[in-house]
Tab-separated table of N, CA and C in Angstrom:
chain	number	residue	atom	x	y	z
A	1	UNK	N	22.601	9.710	7.096
A	1	UNK	CA	22.672	9.611	8.181
A	1	UNK	C	22.888	8.087	8.014
A	2	UNK	N	24.291	7.464	7.700
A	2	UNK	CA	23.681	6.090	6.808
A	2	UNK	C	24.093	5.626	7.824
A	3	UNK	N	23.634	3.894	7.920
A	3	UNK	CA	24.823	2.884	8.985
A	3	UNK	C	23.930	1.856	8.115
A	4	UNK	N	25.853	0.837	8.459
A	4	UNK	CA	25.596	-0.463	8.051
A	4	UNK	C	25.282	-0.961	8.734
A	5	UNK	N	24.760	-2.281	7.841
A	5	UNK	CA	23.990	-3.553	8.162
A	5	UNK	C	25.244	-4.586	8.447
A	6	UNK	N	25.166	-4.644	9.017
A	6	UNK	CA	25.877	-6.022	9.199
A	6	UNK	C	25.385	-7.230	9.804
A	7	UNK	N	25.774	-8.327	10.170
A	7	UNK	CA	25.679	-9.680	10.059
A	7	UNK	C	26.207	-10.460	11.511
A	8	UNK	N	25.174	-10.657	12.406
A	8	UNK	CA	25.987	-9.889	14.143
A	8	UNK	C	27.409	-11.196	14.582
A	9	UNK	N	26.891	-12.369	13.781
A	9	UNK	CA	27.764	-12.591	14.033
A	9	UNK	C	29.534	-11.991	13.150
A	10	UNK	N	29.382	-12.029	12.444
A	10	UNK	CA	30.197	-11.378	11.816
A	10	UNK	C	30.520	-10.087	10.960
A	11	UNK	N	30.884	-9.194	12.011
A	11	UNK	CA	30.992	-7.588	11.755
A	11	UNK	C	31.785	-7.442	10.065
A	12	UNK	N	32.343	-8.043	9.660
A	12	UNK	CA	32.806	-7.745	8.788
A	12	UNK	C	32.192	-8.276	7.171
A	13	UNK	N	31.132	-9.312	7.719
A	13	UNK	CA	29.724	-9.130	6.311
A	13	UNK	C	28.564	-8.520	6.712
A	14	UNK	N	29.016	-6.542	5.482
A	14	UNK	CA	28.209	-5.875	5.284
A	14	UNK	C	27.207	-6.474	3.887
A	15	UNK	N	25.353	-6.244	5.254
A	15	UNK	CA	24.167	-6.645	4.810
A	15	UNK	C	23.460	-5.555	4.001
A	16	UNK	N	24.334	-4.494	4.192
A	16	UNK	CA	23.185	-3.285	3.732
A	16	UNK	C	23.957	-1.837	3.742
A	17	UNK	N	22.481	-1.567	3.882
A	17	UNK	CA	22.835	0.207	4.510
A	17	UNK	C	21.438	0.840	4.635
A	18	UNK	N	20.683	2.058	6.481
A	18	UNK	CA	20.078	2.222	6.178
A	18	UNK	C	20.392	3.402	6.031
A	19	UNK	N	19.560	4.373	5.960
A	19	UNK	CA	19.561	6.015	6.000
A	19	UNK	C	18.724	6.713	5.645
A	20	UNK	N	18.720	7.991	7.026
A	20	UNK	CA	18.039	8.874	7.032
A	20	UNK	C	18.237	10.521	6.243
A	21	UNK	N	18.062	10.767	5.615
A	21	UNK	CA	18.023	11.089	3.885
A	21	UNK	C	17.478	12.704	4.982
A	22	UNK	N	17.976	13.652	3.734
A	22	UNK	CA	16.714	15.448	3.266
A	22	UNK	C	16.258	15.429	5.318
A	23	UNK	N	17.447	15.893	6.831
A	23	UNK	CA	16.441	15.240	7.765
A	23	UNK	C	15.622	17.637	7.634
A	24	UNK	N	14.911	17.590	7.635
A	24	UNK	CA	14.565	19.239	7.637
A	24	UNK	C	13.637	18.852	9.011
A	25	UNK	N	14.623	19.695	9.891
A	25	UNK	CA	12.962	19.341	11.749
A	25	UNK	C	13.218	20.620	11.742
A	26	UNK	N	13.012	21.529	11.758
A	26	UNK	CA	11.456	22.533	11.372
A	26	UNK	C	10.425	22.207	10.806
A	27	UNK	N	11.053	21.344	9.659
A	27	UNK	CA	9.203	21.474	9.177
A	27	UNK	C	9.225	19.770	9.902
A	28	UNK	N	9.928	18.781	11.055
A	28	UNK	CA	9.659	18.184	11.613
A	28	UNK	C	9.342	16.474	10.535
A	29	UNK	N	9.862	16.889	8.955
A	29	UNK	CA	10.113	15.482	8.624
A	29	UNK	C	11.075	14.850	7.409
A	30	UNK	N	11.482	13.846	7.396
A	30	UNK	CA	13.188	13.449	6.843
A	30	UNK	C	12.309	12.337	5.721
A	31	UNK	N	13.904	12.068	5.076
A	31	UNK	CA	13.512	10.358	3.630
A	31	UNK	C	13.781	9.393	4.470
A	32	UNK	N	13.399	8.389	4.850
A	32	UNK	CA	13.805	7.112	4.782
A	32	UNK	C	14.522	6.149	3.891
A	33	UNK	N	15.796	5.781	4.423
A	33	UNK	CA	16.094	4.887	2.265
A	33	UNK	C	16.844	4.046	2.891
A	34	UNK	N	16.747	2.312	1.962
A	34	UNK	CA	18.552	1.003	2.369
A	34	UNK	C	18.489	0.329	0.930
A	35	UNK	N	18.998	-0.380	0.814
A	35	UNK	CA	20.220	-0.870	0.097
A	35	UNK	C	20.041	-2.621	1.817
A	36	UNK	N	20.253	-3.468	0.189
A	36	UNK	CA	20.397	-4.781	0.299
A	36	UNK	C	21.227	-6.029	-0.343
A	37	UNK	N	22.464	-6.238	0.036
A	37	UNK	CA	22.986	-7.309	-0.207
A	37	UNK	C	22.239	-8.158	-0.960
A	38	UNK	N	22.479	-8.751	-2.066
A	38	UNK	CA	21.769	-10.625	-2.033
A	38	UNK	C	21.593	-11.191	-1.392
A	39	UNK	N	22.740	-11.590	-0.189
A	39	UNK	CA	22.497	-11.933	0.647
A	39	UNK	C	21.376	-12.100	1.834
A	40	UNK	N	21.224	-10.568	1.894
A	40	UNK	CA	20.466	-10.503	3.578
A	40	UNK	C	19.120	-10.669	2.744
A	41	UNK	N	18.534	-10.242	1.842
A	41	UNK	CA	17.340	-9.975	1.196
A	41	UNK	C	16.566	-11.552	1.825
A	42	UNK	N	15.116	-11.225	1.978
A	42	UNK	CA	13.747	-12.105	2.234
A	42	UNK	C	13.993	-13.246	4.537
A	43	UNK	N	14.912	-11.904	4.922
A	43	UNK	CA	15.553	-12.307	6.431
A	43	UNK	C	14.636	-11.114	6.453
A	44	UNK	N	14.383	-10.450	6.661
A	44	UNK	CA	13.914	-8.939	7.730
A	44	UNK	C	14.580	-8.124	8.444
A	45	UNK	N	15.520	-8.187	7.209
A	45	UNK	CA	16.617	-7.534	8.038
A	45	UNK	C	16.227	-5.441	6.854
A	46	UNK	N	15.992	-5.519	6.345
A	46	UNK	CA	15.585	-3.987	5.294
A	46	UNK	C	14.077	-4.012	6.457
A	47	UNK	N	13.506	-5.312	6.745
A	47	UNK	CA	12.108	-3.756	7.702
A	47	UNK	C	12.346	-4.040	9.482
A	48	UNK	N	14.199	-4.355	9.976
A	48	UNK	CA	13.969	-4.134	11.175
A	48	UNK	C	15.288	-3.020	11.200
A	49	UNK	N	15.849	-2.959	10.119
A	49	UNK	CA	16.533	-1.314	10.285
A	49	UNK	C	15.748	-1.047	10.276
A	50	UNK	N	14.230	-0.834	9.179
A	50	UNK	CA	13.566	0.876	8.917
A	50	UNK	C	13.427	0.636	10.570
A	51	UNK	N	11.732	-0.144	11.449
A	51	UNK	CA	11.106	0.025	12.654
A	51	UNK	C	12.666	0.692	12.914
A	52	UNK	N	13.840	0.398	12.952
A	52	UNK	CA	14.662	0.893	14.176
A	52	UNK	C	15.035	2.742	14.459
A	53	UNK	N	14.959	2.693	13.093
A	53	UNK	CA	15.500	4.033	12.399
A	53	UNK	C	14.418	4.186	12.414
A	54	UNK	N	13.520	4.261	11.828
A	54	UNK	CA	11.772	5.105	11.674
A	54	UNK	C	11.842	5.181	13.641
A	55	UNK	N	12.152	5.222	14.679
A	55	UNK	CA	11.203	4.865	15.853
A	55	UNK	C	12.593	5.569	16.739
A	56	UNK	N	13.821	5.888	16.046
A	56	UNK	CA	15.328	6.722	16.823
A	56	UNK	C	14.685	8.911	16.131
A	57	UNK	N	14.087	8.227	14.407
A	57	UNK	CA	13.517	9.586	14.022
A	57	UNK	C	12.983	10.175	15.117
A	58	UNK	N	11.390	9.857	15.558
A	58	UNK	CA	10.291	10.037	16.045
A	58	UNK	C	10.372	10.509	17.152
A	59	UNK	N	11.530	9.511	18.195
A	59	UNK	CA	11.842	9.973	19.169
A	59	UNK	C	13.101	10.704	19.936
A	60	UNK	N	13.529	10.361	19.245
A	60	UNK	CA	15.075	11.579	19.373
A	60	UNK	C	14.980	13.134	18.972
A	61	UNK	N	14.395	12.755	17.626
A	61	UNK	CA	14.145	13.605	16.317
A	61	UNK	C	13.098	15.452	17.058
A	62	UNK	N	11.972	14.038	17.372
A	62	UNK	CA	11.011	14.583	17.098
A	62	UNK	C	10.255	15.178	15.662
A	63	UNK	N	10.200	13.614	14.917
A	63	UNK	CA	9.804	13.516	13.451
A	63	UNK	C	8.088	13.587	13.411
A	64	UNK	N	7.926	14.471	12.900
A	64	UNK	CA	6.686	13.978	13.148
A	64	UNK	C	6.180	13.586	11.294
A	65	UNK	N	6.920	12.720	10.697
A	65	UNK	CA	6.710	12.807	9.260
A	65	UNK	C	8.137	12.136	8.654
A	66	UNK	N	7.891	10.600	7.482
A	66	UNK	CA	8.784	9.620	7.618
A	66	UNK	C	8.448	9.794	5.593
A	67	UNK	N	9.152	9.874	4.907
A	67	UNK	CA	8.899	9.456	3.596
A	67	UNK	C	9.679	8.667	3.137
A	68	UNK	N	9.589	7.702	2.603
A	68	UNK	CA	9.622	6.291	2.238
A	68	UNK	C	9.898	6.794	0.471
A	69	UNK	N	10.491	6.146	-0.608
A	69	UNK	CA	10.091	6.056	-1.589
A	69	UNK	C	10.709	5.076	-2.210
A	70	UNK	N	10.925	4.198	-3.232
A	70	UNK	CA	11.021	3.399	-4.409
A	70	UNK	C	10.923	4.003	-5.885
A	71	UNK	N	11.075	2.408	-6.404
A	71	UNK	CA	10.536	2.343	-7.372
A	71	UNK	C	9.488	1.603	-7.949
A	72	UNK	N	8.130	1.709	-8.766
A	72	UNK	CA	7.876	0.995	-9.323
A	72	UNK	C	7.329	-0.268	-9.330
A	73	UNK	N	8.476	-0.774	-9.714
A	73	UNK	CA	8.861	-2.457	-10.057
A	73	UNK	C	8.895	-2.800	-8.998
A	74	UNK	N	9.485	-2.081	-7.385
A	74	UNK	CA	9.926	-2.318	-6.672
A	74	UNK	C	9.585	-3.209	-5.940
A	75	UNK	N	8.601	-4.261	-6.255
A	75	UNK	CA	8.023	-5.261	-5.091
A	75	UNK	C	8.403	-5.115	-3.941
A	76	UNK	N	10.062	-5.255	-3.783
A	76	UNK	CA	10.479	-5.870	-2.598
A	76	UNK	C	10.711	-5.083	-1.151
A	77	UNK	N	10.862	-3.302	-2.200
A	77	UNK	CA	10.865	-2.255	-0.957
A	77	UNK	C	8.952	-1.532	-1.044
A	78	UNK	N	8.930	-2.217	-2.378
A	78	UNK	CA	7.286	-1.912	-1.712
A	78	UNK	C	5.961	-2.535	-0.295
A	79	UNK	N	7.166	-3.717	-0.452
A	79	UNK	CA	5.987	-4.593	0.727
A	79	UNK	C	7.660	-4.222	1.350
A	80	UNK	N	8.473	-3.325	1.876
A	80	UNK	CA	8.794	-3.799	3.192
A	80	UNK	C	8.050	-1.610	3.940
A	81	UNK	N	7.910	-0.980	2.945
A	81	UNK	CA	7.497	-0.118	3.137
A	81	UNK	C	6.150	-0.488	4.176
A	82	UNK	N	5.280	-1.128	2.761
A	82	UNK	CA	3.881	-1.681	3.842
A	82	UNK	C	4.239	-2.439	5.625
A	83	UNK	N	5.421	-3.471	5.545
A	83	UNK	CA	5.502	-3.953	6.795
A	83	UNK	C	5.173	-3.464	7.738
A	84	UNK	N	6.231	-1.825	6.879
A	84	UNK	CA	6.751	-1.423	8.198
A	84	UNK	C	5.336	0.265	8.296
A	85	UNK	N	4.043	0.602	8.318
A	85	UNK	CA	3.462	0.953	8.741
A	85	UNK	C	3.285	2.062	7.556
A	86	UNK	N	3.783	2.285	5.918
A	86	UNK	CA	4.790	3.141	4.784
A	86	UNK	C	2.858	3.376	4.474
A	87	UNK	N	1.567	4.588	4.602
A	87	UNK	CA	1.443	3.960	3.981
A	87	UNK	C	0.863	4.968	2.114
A	88	UNK	N	1.034	3.766	1.269
A	88	UNK	CA	1.375	4.468	0.023
A	88	UNK	C	0.191	6.019	-0.141
A	89	UNK	N	0.599	6.882	-0.943
A	89	UNK	CA	0.762	8.021	-0.876
A	89	UNK	C	0.627	8.111	-1.765
A	90	UNK	N	1.248	8.643	-3.095
A	90	UNK	CA	1.347	8.382	-4.285
A	90	UNK	C	2.032	8.529	-4.911
A	91	UNK	N	1.809	8.186	-7.250
A	91	UNK	CA	3.498	8.044	-7.428
A	91	UNK	C	4.198	9.836	-8.463
A	92	UNK	N	4.765	9.970	-7.962
A	92	UNK	CA	5.675	11.334	-8.445
A	92	UNK	C	6.329	11.167	-9.982
A	93	UNK	N	5.277	11.417	-10.936
A	93	UNK	CA	5.477	11.243	-12.437
A	93	UNK	C	7.020	11.399	-12.961
A	94	UNK	N	7.928	11.072	-13.313
A	94	UNK	CA	9.144	12.008	-14.335
A	94	UNK	C	9.987	11.870	-12.374
A	95	UNK	N	9.932	11.467	-11.695
A	95	UNK	CA	10.273	12.568	-10.491
A	95	UNK	C	12.376	12.024	-10.893
A	96	UNK	N	12.938	11.278	-11.610
A	96	UNK	CA	14.391	11.327	-10.904
A	96	UNK	C	14.816	11.071	-12.474
A	97	UNK	N	16.236	11.387	-11.990
A	97	UNK	CA	17.284	11.060	-13.570
A	97	UNK	C	17.638	9.169	-12.991
A	98	UNK	N	17.317	8.348	-14.220
A	98	UNK	CA	17.675	6.592	-13.895
A	98	UNK	C	17.773	6.421	-14.895
A	99	UNK	N	19.302	5.890	-14.693
A	99	UNK	CA	19.698	5.103	-16.529
A	99	UNK	C	19.546	5.448	-17.633
A	100	UNK	N	20.017	7.024	-17.544
A	100	UNK	CA	19.898	7.690	-18.990
A	100	UNK	C	18.776	8.383	-19.258
A	101	UNK	N	17.797	7.771	-17.621
A	101	UNK	CA	16.552	8.254	-18.420
A	101	UNK	C	15.450	8.907	-17.537
A	102	UNK	N	14.486	9.698	-16.922
A	102	UNK	CA	13.554	10.104	-16.144
A	102	UNK	C	13.049	8.135	-15.657
A	103	UNK	N	12.548	8.343	-14.461
A	103	UNK	CA	11.675	6.824	-13.519
A	103	UNK	C	10.810	8.224	-12.729
A	104	UNK	N	9.502	7.504	-12.410
A	104	UNK	CA	8.182	8.144	-11.678
A	104	UNK	C	8.792	6.818	-10.460
A	105	UNK	N	7.922	7.924	-8.847
A	105	UNK	CA	8.293	7.302	-7.758
A	105	UNK	C	7.551	6.632	-7.292
A	106	UNK	N	7.815	5.500	-6.172
A	106	UNK	CA	5.814	6.217	-5.931
A	106	UNK	C	6.899	5.991	-3.916
A	107	UNK	N	5.519	6.990	-3.641
A	107	UNK	CA	6.348	8.358	-2.022
A	107	UNK	C	4.969	7.243	-1.208
A	108	UNK	N	5.512	6.952	0.146
A	108	UNK	CA	4.894	6.572	0.934
A	108	UNK	C	4.920	7.627	2.490
A	109	UNK	N	4.078	6.931	3.275
A	109	UNK	CA	4.067	7.814	4.176
A	109	UNK	C	4.237	7.410	5.423
A	110	UNK	N	4.571	8.316	6.228
A	110	UNK	CA	4.659	7.251	7.604
A	110	UNK	C	4.680	8.709	9.049
A	111	UNK	N	2.815	8.261	9.943
A	111	UNK	CA	3.235	9.391	11.388
A	111	UNK	C	3.787	8.127	11.918
A	112	UNK	N	4.123	9.165	13.344
A	112	UNK	CA	3.988	7.877	14.542
A	112	UNK	C	3.621	7.002	15.022
A	113	UNK	N	1.930	7.574	14.786
A	113	UNK	CA	1.482	5.988	15.529
A	113	UNK	C	0.981	5.003	14.266
A	114	UNK	N	1.495	5.137	13.341
A	114	UNK	CA	1.617	4.116	12.288
A	114	UNK	C	2.484	3.350	12.277
A	115	UNK	N	4.289	3.442	12.427
A	115	UNK	CA	4.872	2.653	13.246
A	115	UNK	C	4.478	1.030	13.013
A	116	UNK	N	5.082	-0.477	12.218
A	116	UNK	CA	4.046	-2.054	12.707
A	116	UNK	C	5.560	-2.104	12.924
């Protein structure tokens, strides 16, 4: 599930995207991700979108856990995760292909009562 994030006063101005993927209803978990255009950064857009989608996943889909991953050097995404209540759970070494090589990924988890 992918949702466009747009400027409220100009729906043609795309600010980014938030998505819910790797949805496993039988396990009660999914992964949340997002990206932002440069002009949308630092405005709380990602945090607001993550909170809305997380709340929807917990209430409407009955999820028991959400995961969020990002690169270890992506401090902005790590701040978004922390602001929304995600708990840093560790680093998955050599987790994914990235720019012709492999990279580590930081994993965060969120349970329903932890959302901020």
